[in-house]
Amino acid sequence: MLKEDVILFYQGKVTREFLDSLYQMAEPGVNGGNRTSGPNKKLFNILVESLQNIYQHGTPVLTGATVEPGFDPANTVFIILGNKDGGYRVVTGNHLSNEDIPGLRADIEKINSLERSDLRAYYLEKLRAAESSEKGGAGLGLIDIARKSGNKLDYRFDSMTNGYSFFSLIVKIDG
Amino acid sequence: MIADFVLEGTPKTPSIKFSGETGVLEISGKSIPENSVDFYRPMLNWIDSYSAEPLANTQVKIMLEYFNTSSSKCLLDIFRKLEALKKSGRSAVEVAWHYEDGDEDMMEAGDDYRSLVNLPFQIVQM
């Protein structure tokens, strides 16, 4: 017997059209849930941040690497799992270049090392210091996800071919 | 006097009503565009023009249900321009950040901005 139900499973490119239909589907209050607070709203916020993160940063640039048949670095996966107490786990995965792993790991470990009020201070520090860039966001996405979730960020890197790995982020939302 | 800036809200972008006539600047709804910089740029430009000849009082009303981190930087940019306006002495600027009863995330977000922004900043439960 599964402890969790798979609510949604998606594998493919994260396009703007896909994001738009997902937002419509997941909007807080749309399915009768609480519009202003609770796990549904947190789920929506975390989905938006996780997927927009991939949309902005997820496709690595292939520089001279040989691409094996069937390997598409733009492909991503995401899964929403719901459990009996009303909580969720959101899993998002995307390919990234191995060069990017140390930096990303360090970012997540730093976020996980902070208690709630320090996490807030870290968020404010980054927000205050952010330079305007074309992509916006300024590295705030993961911090925001951690704050909204209230739990440590779980993650893994799985080696693939040609200097790429698959990065999975697992976010837990309490019921 | 500068013309009003009015934008209807969409499922991903907030409604905007900036009035040169009343000095009231309203942002309400949802803000989750993928690239907020493009979305908010015209508003920043409007504030620049307004600041050249502002009313004696400028009131900012924020009533957001949620916003992504891409928007959070743009909101701060807006507040920074208004800080500069207040500092110039040409207008008294006040901010009222509204949140719905029970929405702790938006209440906290209001607190976040209040601590970063040097403007009279009220957090109001709706």
PDB file of N, CA and C in Angstrom, chain B residues 10-106:
ATOM      1  N   THR B  10      -4.249  39.752 -14.715  1.00  0.00           N
ATOM      2  CA  THR B  10      -4.419  38.488 -15.422  1.00  0.00           C
ATOM      3  C   THR B  10      -4.125  37.391 -14.404  1.00  0.00           C
ATOM      4  N   PRO B  11      -4.301  36.131 -14.764  1.00  0.00           N
ATOM      5  CA  PRO B  11      -3.967  35.076 -13.788  1.00  0.00           C
ATOM      6  C   PRO B  11      -2.520  35.121 -13.319  1.00  0.00           C
ATOM      7  N   LYS B  12      -1.618  35.755 -14.084  1.00  0.00           N
ATOM      8  CA  LYS B  12      -0.211  35.780 -13.695  1.00  0.00           C
ATOM      9  C   LYS B  12       0.313  37.164 -13.345  1.00  0.00           C
ATOM     10  N   THR B  13      -0.444  38.191 -13.695  1.00  0.00           N
ATOM     11  CA  THR B  13       0.079  39.535 -13.441  1.00  0.00           C
ATOM     12  C   THR B  13      -0.951  40.370 -12.691  1.00  0.00           C
ATOM     13  N   PRO B  14      -0.485  41.285 -11.852  1.00  0.00           N
ATOM     14  CA  PRO B  14      -1.388  42.058 -11.003  1.00  0.00           C
ATOM     15  C   PRO B  14      -2.105  43.158 -11.769  1.00  0.00           C
ATOM     16  N   SER B  15      -3.214  43.676 -11.160  1.00  0.00           N
ATOM     17  CA  SER B  15      -3.778  44.907 -11.714  1.00  0.00           C
ATOM     18  C   SER B  15      -3.017  46.066 -11.119  1.00  0.00           C
ATOM     19  N   ILE B  16      -2.841  47.025 -11.959  1.00  0.00           N
ATOM     20  CA  ILE B  16      -2.051  48.199 -11.593  1.00  0.00           C
ATOM     21  C   ILE B  16      -2.910  49.425 -11.816  1.00  0.00           C
ATOM     22  N   LYS B  17      -2.947  50.290 -10.799  1.00  0.00           N
ATOM     23  CA  LYS B  17      -3.594  51.584 -11.027  1.00  0.00           C
ATOM     24  C   LYS B  17      -2.744  52.651 -10.361  1.00  0.00           C
ATOM     25  N   PHE B  18      -1.996  53.358 -11.178  1.00  0.00           N
ATOM     26  CA  PHE B  18      -1.190  54.462 -10.669  1.00  0.00           C
ATOM     27  C   PHE B  18      -1.859  55.753 -11.133  1.00  0.00           C
ATOM     28  N   SER B  19      -2.239  56.611 -10.204  1.00  0.00           N
ATOM     29  CA  SER B  19      -2.973  57.818 -10.581  1.00  0.00           C
ATOM     30  C   SER B  19      -2.177  59.085 -10.301  1.00  0.00           C
ATOM     31  N   GLY B  20      -1.954  59.856 -11.356  1.00  0.00           N
ATOM     32  CA  GLY B  20      -1.270  61.132 -11.203  1.00  0.00           C
ATOM     33  C   GLY B  20      -2.210  62.171 -10.601  1.00  0.00           C
ATOM     34  N   GLU B  21      -3.505  61.886 -10.691  1.00  0.00           N
ATOM     35  CA  GLU B  21      -4.525  62.805 -10.207  1.00  0.00           C
ATOM     36  C   GLU B  21      -4.689  62.746  -8.683  1.00  0.00           C
ATOM     37  N   THR B  22      -4.603  61.528  -8.146  1.00  0.00           N
ATOM     38  CA  THR B  22      -4.815  61.352  -6.703  1.00  0.00           C
ATOM     39  C   THR B  22      -3.531  61.044  -5.948  1.00  0.00           C
ATOM     40  N   GLY B  23      -2.487  60.645  -6.672  1.00  0.00           N
ATOM     41  CA  GLY B  23      -1.251  60.255  -5.997  1.00  0.00           C
ATOM     42  C   GLY B  23      -1.331  58.881  -5.356  1.00  0.00           C
ATOM     43  N   VAL B  24      -2.362  58.101  -5.742  1.00  0.00           N
ATOM     44  CA  VAL B  24      -2.500  56.752  -5.184  1.00  0.00           C
ATOM     45  C   VAL B  24      -1.969  55.734  -6.185  1.00  0.00           C
ATOM     46  N   LEU B  25      -1.071  54.879  -5.708  1.00  0.00           N
ATOM     47  CA  LEU B  25      -0.449  53.858  -6.547  1.00  0.00           C
ATOM     48  C   LEU B  25      -0.868  52.492  -6.015  1.00  0.00           C
ATOM     49  N   GLU B  26      -1.676  51.775  -6.791  1.00  0.00           N
ATOM     50  CA  GLU B  26      -2.182  50.479  -6.334  1.00  0.00           C
ATOM     51  C   GLU B  26      -1.655  49.324  -7.147  1.00  0.00           C
ATOM     52  N   ILE B  27      -1.232  48.279  -6.433  1.00  0.00           N
ATOM     53  CA  ILE B  27      -0.835  47.024  -7.085  1.00  0.00           C
ATOM     54  C   ILE B  27      -1.612  45.923  -6.383  1.00  0.00           C
ATOM     55  N   SER B  28      -2.429  45.172  -7.142  1.00  0.00           N
ATOM     56  CA  SER B  28      -3.213  44.129  -6.469  1.00  0.00           C
ATOM     57  C   SER B  28      -3.344  42.884  -7.324  1.00  0.00           C
ATOM     58  N   GLY B  29      -3.532  41.764  -6.675  1.00  0.00           N
ATOM     59  CA  GLY B  29      -3.753  40.503  -7.387  1.00  0.00           C
ATOM     60  C   GLY B  29      -2.585  39.563  -7.266  1.00  0.00           C
ATOM     61  N   LYS B  30      -2.196  38.963  -8.389  1.00  0.00           N
ATOM     62  CA  LYS B  30      -1.175  37.922  -8.389  1.00  0.00           C
ATOM     63  C   LYS B  30      -0.008  38.351  -9.276  1.00  0.00           C
ATOM     64  N   SER B  31       1.181  38.073  -8.834  1.00  0.00           N
ATOM     65  CA  SER B  31       2.337  38.457  -9.641  1.00  0.00           C
ATOM     66  C   SER B  31       3.298  37.283  -9.798  1.00  0.00           C
ATOM     67  N   ILE B  32       3.123  36.526 -10.874  1.00  0.00           N
ATOM     68  CA  ILE B  32       4.028  35.398 -11.121  1.00  0.00           C
ATOM     69  C   ILE B  32       4.515  35.334 -12.572  1.00  0.00           C
ATOM     70  N   PRO B  33       4.780  36.495 -13.199  1.00  0.00           N
ATOM     71  CA  PRO B  33       5.286  36.397 -14.570  1.00  0.00           C
ATOM     72  C   PRO B  33       6.683  35.798 -14.558  1.00  0.00           C
ATOM     73  N   GLU B  34       7.052  35.107 -15.624  1.00  0.00           N
ATOM     74  CA  GLU B  34       8.381  34.486 -15.665  1.00  0.00           C
ATOM     75  C   GLU B  34       9.462  35.553 -15.694  1.00  0.00           C
ATOM     76  N   ASN B  35       9.206  36.629 -16.425  1.00  0.00           N
ATOM     77  CA  ASN B  35      10.192  37.703 -16.397  1.00  0.00           C
ATOM     78  C   ASN B  35       9.551  38.996 -15.925  1.00  0.00           C
ATOM     79  N   SER B  36       9.677  39.215 -14.624  1.00  0.00           N
ATOM     80  CA  SER B  36       9.026  40.377 -14.018  1.00  0.00           C
ATOM     81  C   SER B  36       9.675  41.678 -14.437  1.00  0.00           C
ATOM     82  N   VAL B  37      10.965  41.619 -14.774  1.00  0.00           N
ATOM     83  CA  VAL B  37      11.669  42.860 -15.124  1.00  0.00           C
ATOM     84  C   VAL B  37      10.964  43.548 -16.292  1.00  0.00           C
ATOM     85  N   ASP B  38      10.609  42.762 -17.309  1.00  0.00           N
ATOM     86  CA  ASP B  38       9.891  43.328 -18.460  1.00  0.00           C
ATOM     87  C   ASP B  38       8.536  43.861 -18.048  1.00  0.00           C
ATOM     88  N   PHE B  39       7.847  43.119 -17.180  1.00  0.00           N
ATOM     89  CA  PHE B  39       6.497  43.528 -16.779  1.00  0.00           C
ATOM     90  C   PHE B  39       6.514  44.831 -15.990  1.00  0.00           C
ATOM     91  N   TYR B  40       7.452  44.941 -15.048  1.00  0.00           N
ATOM     92  CA  TYR B  40       7.428  46.090 -14.141  1.00  0.00           C
ATOM     93  C   TYR B  40       8.151  47.323 -14.680  1.00  0.00           C
ATOM     94  N   ARG B  41       8.893  47.152 -15.769  1.00  0.00           N
ATOM     95  CA  ARG B  41       9.660  48.292 -16.278  1.00  0.00           C
ATOM     96  C   ARG B  41       8.798  49.530 -16.562  1.00  0.00           C
ATOM     97  N   PRO B  42       7.634  49.394 -17.214  1.00  0.00           N
ATOM     98  CA  PRO B  42       6.832  50.601 -17.477  1.00  0.00           C
ATOM     99  C   PRO B  42       6.377  51.298 -16.197  1.00  0.00           C
ATOM    100  N   MET B  43       6.184  50.539 -15.150  1.00  0.00           N
ATOM    101  CA  MET B  43       5.763  51.157 -13.892  1.00  0.00           C
ATOM    102  C   MET B  43       6.888  51.952 -13.276  1.00  0.00           C
ATOM    103  N   LEU B  44       8.099  51.415 -13.388  1.00  0.00           N
ATOM    104  CA  LEU B  44       9.253  52.148 -12.877  1.00  0.00           C
ATOM    105  C   LEU B  44       9.427  53.452 -13.663  1.00  0.00           C
ATOM    106  N   ASN B  45       9.206  53.360 -14.983  1.00  0.00           N
ATOM    107  CA  ASN B  45       9.308  54.565 -15.810  1.00  0.00           C
ATOM    108  C   ASN B  45       8.246  55.580 -15.421  1.00  0.00           C
ATOM    109  N   TRP B  46       7.041  55.083 -15.145  1.00  0.00           N
ATOM    110  CA  TRP B  46       5.951  55.975 -14.748  1.00  0.00           C
ATOM    111  C   TRP B  46       6.315  56.713 -13.456  1.00  0.00           C
ATOM    112  N   ILE B  47       6.878  55.990 -12.506  1.00  0.00           N
ATOM    113  CA  ILE B  47       7.240  56.605 -11.224  1.00  0.00           C
ATOM    114  C   ILE B  47       8.298  57.691 -11.433  1.00  0.00           C
ATOM    115  N   ASP B  48       9.234  57.430 -12.352  1.00  0.00           N
ATOM    116  CA  ASP B  48      10.236  58.466 -12.666  1.00  0.00           C
ATOM    117  C   ASP B  48       9.546  59.735 -13.151  1.00  0.00           C
ATOM    118  N   SER B  49       8.597  59.574 -14.083  1.00  0.00           N
ATOM    119  CA  SER B  49       7.901  60.751 -14.620  1.00  0.00           C
ATOM    120  C   SER B  49       7.071  61.432 -13.541  1.00  0.00           C
ATOM    121  N   TYR B  50       6.369  60.640 -12.762  1.00  0.00           N
ATOM    122  CA  TYR B  50       5.547  61.188 -11.669  1.00  0.00           C
ATOM    123  C   TYR B  50       6.408  61.959 -10.686  1.00  0.00           C
ATOM    124  N   SER B  51       7.594  61.421 -10.404  1.00  0.00           N
ATOM    125  CA  SER B  51       8.475  62.028  -9.394  1.00  0.00           C
ATOM    126  C   SER B  51       8.978  63.403  -9.811  1.00  0.00           C
ATOM    127  N   ALA B  52       8.936  63.698 -11.104  1.00  0.00           N
ATOM    128  CA  ALA B  52       9.378  65.024 -11.549  1.00  0.00           C
ATOM    129  C   ALA B  52       8.389  66.094 -11.095  1.00  0.00           C
ATOM    130  N   GLU B  53       7.093  65.706 -11.038  1.00  0.00           N
ATOM    131  CA  GLU B  53       6.070  66.657 -10.587  1.00  0.00           C
ATOM    132  C   GLU B  53       5.026  65.942  -9.738  1.00  0.00           C
ATOM    133  N   PRO B  54       5.408  65.496  -8.565  1.00  0.00           N
ATOM    134  CA  PRO B  54       4.482  64.664  -7.788  1.00  0.00           C
ATOM    135  C   PRO B  54       3.452  65.495  -7.033  1.00  0.00           C
ATOM    136  N   LEU B  55       2.426  64.835  -6.520  1.00  0.00           N
ATOM    137  CA  LEU B  55       1.519  65.493  -5.591  1.00  0.00           C
ATOM    138  C   LEU B  55       2.217  65.583  -4.233  1.00  0.00           C
ATOM    139  N   ALA B  56       1.653  66.394  -3.356  1.00  0.00           N
ATOM    140  CA  ALA B  56       2.260  66.572  -2.034  1.00  0.00           C
ATOM    141  C   ALA B  56       2.239  65.269  -1.242  1.00  0.00           C
ATOM    142  N   ASN B  57       1.223  64.441  -1.514  1.00  0.00           N
ATOM    143  CA  ASN B  57       1.129  63.154  -0.826  1.00  0.00           C
ATOM    144  C   ASN B  57       1.010  62.018  -1.831  1.00  0.00           C
ATOM    145  N   THR B  58       1.771  60.970  -1.581  1.00  0.00           N
ATOM    146  CA  THR B  58       1.726  59.787  -2.443  1.00  0.00           C
ATOM    147  C   THR B  58       1.432  58.576  -1.566  1.00  0.00           C
ATOM    148  N   GLN B  59       0.368  57.829  -1.926  1.00  0.00           N
ATOM    149  CA  GLN B  59       0.014  56.653  -1.119  1.00  0.00           C
ATOM    150  C   GLN B  59       0.132  55.392  -1.954  1.00  0.00           C
ATOM    151  N   VAL B  60       0.874  54.443  -1.432  1.00  0.00           N
ATOM    152  CA  VAL B  60       1.050  53.173  -2.130  1.00  0.00           C
ATOM    153  C   VAL B  60       0.196  52.123  -1.442  1.00  0.00           C
ATOM    154  N   LYS B  61      -0.610  51.416  -2.232  1.00  0.00           N
ATOM    155  CA  LYS B  61      -1.435  50.336  -1.660  1.00  0.00           C
ATOM    156  C   LYS B  61      -1.091  49.034  -2.359  1.00  0.00           C
ATOM    157  N   ILE B  62      -0.607  48.103  -1.563  1.00  0.00           N
ATOM    158  CA  ILE B  62      -0.259  46.798  -2.118  1.00  0.00           C
ATOM    159  C   ILE B  62      -1.253  45.776  -1.572  1.00  0.00           C
ATOM    160  N   MET B  63      -1.904  45.064  -2.487  1.00  0.00           N
ATOM    161  CA  MET B  63      -2.863  44.024  -2.075  1.00  0.00           C
ATOM    162  C   MET B  63      -2.596  42.788  -2.919  1.00  0.00           C
ATOM    163  N   LEU B  64      -1.517  42.110  -2.618  1.00  0.00           N
ATOM    164  CA  LEU B  64      -1.126  40.954  -3.429  1.00  0.00           C
ATOM    165  C   LEU B  64      -1.526  39.646  -2.758  1.00  0.00           C
ATOM    166  N   GLU B  65      -1.981  38.684  -3.547  1.00  0.00           N
ATOM    167  CA  GLU B  65      -2.288  37.344  -3.017  1.00  0.00           C
ATOM    168  C   GLU B  65      -1.037  36.500  -2.951  1.00  0.00           C
ATOM    169  N   TYR B  66      -0.193  36.615  -3.965  1.00  0.00           N
ATOM    170  CA  TYR B  66       1.110  35.948  -3.946  1.00  0.00           C
ATOM    171  C   TYR B  66       1.960  36.547  -5.045  1.00  0.00           C
ATOM    172  N   PHE B  67       3.271  36.377  -4.896  1.00  0.00           N
ATOM    173  CA  PHE B  67       4.182  36.851  -5.922  1.00  0.00           C
ATOM    174  C   PHE B  67       5.417  35.973  -5.930  1.00  0.00           C
ATOM    175  N   ASN B  68       6.025  35.824  -7.107  1.00  0.00           N
ATOM    176  CA  ASN B  68       7.215  34.984  -7.200  1.00  0.00           C
ATOM    177  C   ASN B  68       8.459  35.802  -6.865  1.00  0.00           C
ATOM    178  N   THR B  69       9.591  35.106  -6.728  1.00  0.00           N
ATOM    179  CA  THR B  69      10.811  35.814  -6.316  1.00  0.00           C
ATOM    180  C   THR B  69      11.271  36.761  -7.419  1.00  0.00           C
ATOM    181  N   SER B  70      10.924  36.427  -8.657  1.00  0.00           N
ATOM    182  CA  SER B  70      11.260  37.332  -9.754  1.00  0.00           C
ATOM    183  C   SER B  70      10.581  38.690  -9.556  1.00  0.00           C
ATOM    184  N   SER B  71       9.357  38.677  -9.029  1.00  0.00           N
ATOM    185  CA  SER B  71       8.644  39.929  -8.756  1.00  0.00           C
ATOM    186  C   SER B  71       9.186  40.637  -7.527  1.00  0.00           C
ATOM    187  N   SER B  72       9.720  39.867  -6.581  1.00  0.00           N
ATOM    188  CA  SER B  72      10.089  40.478  -5.297  1.00  0.00           C
ATOM    189  C   SER B  72      11.170  41.534  -5.481  1.00  0.00           C
ATOM    190  N   LYS B  73      12.084  41.296  -6.428  1.00  0.00           N
ATOM    191  CA  LYS B  73      13.131  42.273  -6.686  1.00  0.00           C
ATOM    192  C   LYS B  73      12.531  43.524  -7.336  1.00  0.00           C
ATOM    193  N   CYS B  74      11.580  43.315  -8.240  1.00  0.00           N
ATOM    194  CA  CYS B  74      10.944  44.450  -8.916  1.00  0.00           C
ATOM    195  C   CYS B  74      10.163  45.301  -7.930  1.00  0.00           C
ATOM    196  N   LEU B  75       9.496  44.650  -6.981  1.00  0.00           N
ATOM    197  CA  LEU B  75       8.763  45.404  -5.960  1.00  0.00           C
ATOM    198  C   LEU B  75       9.739  46.257  -5.155  1.00  0.00           C
ATOM    199  N   LEU B  76      10.884  45.669  -4.837  1.00  0.00           N
ATOM    200  CA  LEU B  76      11.879  46.444  -4.087  1.00  0.00           C
ATOM    201  C   LEU B  76      12.363  47.631  -4.908  1.00  0.00           C
ATOM    202  N   ASP B  77      12.544  47.428  -6.206  1.00  0.00           N
ATOM    203  CA  ASP B  77      12.954  48.528  -7.080  1.00  0.00           C
ATOM    204  C   ASP B  77      11.931  49.663  -7.026  1.00  0.00           C
ATOM    205  N   ILE B  78      10.658  49.312  -7.021  1.00  0.00           N
ATOM    206  CA  ILE B  78       9.603  50.323  -6.923  1.00  0.00           C
ATOM    207  C   ILE B  78       9.733  51.087  -5.610  1.00  0.00           C
ATOM    208  N   PHE B  79       9.896  50.345  -4.520  1.00  0.00           N
ATOM    209  CA  PHE B  79      10.026  51.003  -3.215  1.00  0.00           C
ATOM    210  C   PHE B  79      11.254  51.909  -3.172  1.00  0.00           C
ATOM    211  N   ARG B  80      12.352  51.476  -3.808  1.00  0.00           N
ATOM    212  CA  ARG B  80      13.572  52.292  -3.791  1.00  0.00           C
ATOM    213  C   ARG B  80      13.328  53.625  -4.495  1.00  0.00           C
ATOM    214  N   LYS B  81      12.615  53.604  -5.599  1.00  0.00           N
ATOM    215  CA  LYS B  81      12.318  54.862  -6.300  1.00  0.00           C
ATOM    216  C   LYS B  81      11.462  55.775  -5.430  1.00  0.00           C
ATOM    217  N   LEU B  82      10.531  55.166  -4.697  1.00  0.00           N
ATOM    218  CA  LEU B  82       9.658  55.972  -3.850  1.00  0.00           C
ATOM    219  C   LEU B  82      10.416  56.518  -2.640  1.00  0.00           C
ATOM    220  N   GLU B  83      11.396  55.756  -2.166  1.00  0.00           N
ATOM    221  CA  GLU B  83      12.264  56.266  -1.096  1.00  0.00           C
ATOM    222  C   GLU B  83      12.978  57.516  -1.574  1.00  0.00           C
ATOM    223  N   ALA B  84      13.479  57.454  -2.817  1.00  0.00           N
ATOM    224  CA  ALA B  84      14.199  58.601  -3.377  1.00  0.00           C
ATOM    225  C   ALA B  84      13.268  59.799  -3.488  1.00  0.00           C
ATOM    226  N   LEU B  85      12.020  59.527  -3.866  1.00  0.00           N
ATOM    227  CA  LEU B  85      11.034  60.608  -3.969  1.00  0.00           C
ATOM    228  C   LEU B  85      10.799  61.254  -2.611  1.00  0.00           C
ATOM    229  N   LYS B  86      10.623  60.435  -1.607  1.00  0.00           N
ATOM    230  CA  LYS B  86      10.403  60.962  -0.253  1.00  0.00           C
ATOM    231  C   LYS B  86      11.613  61.769   0.203  1.00  0.00           C
ATOM    232  N   LYS B  87      12.788  61.229  -0.088  1.00  0.00           N
ATOM    233  CA  LYS B  87      14.025  61.872   0.354  1.00  0.00           C
ATOM    234  C   LYS B  87      14.211  63.234  -0.308  1.00  0.00           C
ATOM    235  N   SER B  88      13.683  63.362  -1.530  1.00  0.00           N
ATOM    236  CA  SER B  88      13.825  64.629  -2.242  1.00  0.00           C
ATOM    237  C   SER B  88      13.001  65.731  -1.591  1.00  0.00           C
ATOM    238  N   GLY B  89      12.052  65.323  -0.763  1.00  0.00           N
ATOM    239  CA  GLY B  89      11.213  66.305  -0.078  1.00  0.00           C
ATOM    240  C   GLY B  89      10.031  66.777  -0.912  1.00  0.00           C
ATOM    241  N   ARG B  90       9.904  66.266  -2.148  1.00  0.00           N
ATOM    242  CA  ARG B  90       8.827  66.761  -3.016  1.00  0.00           C
ATOM    243  C   ARG B  90       7.487  66.101  -2.731  1.00  0.00           C
ATOM    244  N   SER B  91       7.503  64.967  -2.036  1.00  0.00           N
ATOM    245  CA  SER B  91       6.235  64.309  -1.727  1.00  0.00           C
ATOM    246  C   SER B  91       6.373  63.475  -0.464  1.00  0.00           C
ATOM    247  N   ALA B  92       5.302  63.449   0.315  1.00  0.00           N
ATOM    248  CA  ALA B  92       5.277  62.568   1.479  1.00  0.00           C
ATOM    249  C   ALA B  92       4.738  61.226   1.007  1.00  0.00           C
ATOM    250  N   VAL B  93       5.511  60.168   1.168  1.00  0.00           N
ATOM    251  CA  VAL B  93       5.131  58.855   0.639  1.00  0.00           C
ATOM    252  C   VAL B  93       4.809  57.899   1.782  1.00  0.00           C
ATOM    253  N   GLU B  94       3.692  57.200   1.647  1.00  0.00           N
ATOM    254  CA  GLU B  94       3.312  56.193   2.644  1.00  0.00           C
ATOM    255  C   GLU B  94       2.954  54.892   1.945  1.00  0.00           C
ATOM    256  N   VAL B  95       3.245  53.786   2.618  1.00  0.00           N
ATOM    257  CA  VAL B  95       2.910  52.489   2.040  1.00  0.00           C
ATOM    258  C   VAL B  95       1.936  51.749   2.952  1.00  0.00           C
ATOM    259  N   ALA B  96       0.883  51.174   2.366  1.00  0.00           N
ATOM    260  CA  ALA B  96       0.001  50.284   3.114  1.00  0.00           C
ATOM    261  C   ALA B  96       0.027  48.921   2.438  1.00  0.00           C
ATOM    262  N   TRP B  97       0.572  47.928   3.155  1.00  0.00           N
ATOM    263  CA  TRP B  97       0.678  46.557   2.627  1.00  0.00           C
ATOM    264  C   TRP B  97      -0.465  45.740   3.215  1.00  0.00           C
ATOM    265  N   HIS B  98      -1.358  45.288   2.361  1.00  0.00           N
ATOM    266  CA  HIS B  98      -2.524  44.536   2.836  1.00  0.00           C
ATOM    267  C   HIS B  98      -2.312  43.043   2.688  1.00  0.00           C
ATOM    268  N   TYR B  99      -2.868  42.292   3.631  1.00  0.00           N
ATOM    269  CA  TYR B  99      -2.863  40.838   3.491  1.00  0.00           C
ATOM    270  C   TYR B  99      -4.191  40.293   4.002  1.00  0.00           C
ATOM    271  N   GLU B 100      -4.603  39.171   3.437  1.00  0.00           N
ATOM    272  CA  GLU B 100      -5.885  38.592   3.848  1.00  0.00           C
ATOM    273  C   GLU B 100      -5.744  37.841   5.161  1.00  0.00           C
ATOM    274  N   ASP B 101      -6.791  37.884   5.944  1.00  0.00           N
ATOM    275  CA  ASP B 101      -6.820  37.192   7.219  1.00  0.00           C
ATOM    276  C   ASP B 101      -6.385  35.733   7.041  1.00  0.00           C
ATOM    277  N   GLY B 102      -5.374  35.309   7.798  1.00  0.00           N
ATOM    278  CA  GLY B 102      -4.909  33.928   7.703  1.00  0.00           C
ATOM    279  C   GLY B 102      -3.722  33.749   6.766  1.00  0.00           C
ATOM    280  N   ASP B 103      -3.416  34.753   5.968  1.00  0.00           N
ATOM    281  CA  ASP B 103      -2.319  34.596   5.015  1.00  0.00           C
ATOM    282  C   ASP B 103      -1.003  35.022   5.646  1.00  0.00           C
ATOM    283  N   GLU B 104      -0.372  34.069   6.334  1.00  0.00           N
ATOM    284  CA  GLU B 104       0.868  34.383   7.034  1.00  0.00           C
ATOM    285  C   GLU B 104       2.015  34.685   6.095  1.00  0.00           C
ATOM    286  N   ASP B 105       2.022  34.030   4.935  1.00  0.00           N
ATOM    287  CA  ASP B 105       3.107  34.275   3.993  1.00  0.00           C
ATOM    288  C   ASP B 105       3.104  35.734   3.529  1.00  0.00           C
ATOM    289  N   MET B 106       1.927  36.261   3.221  1.00  0.00           N
ATOM    290  CA  MET B 106       1.851  37.656   2.767  1.00  0.00           C
ATOM    291  C   MET B 106       2.102  38.625   3.917  1.00  0.00           C
TER     292      MET B 106
END
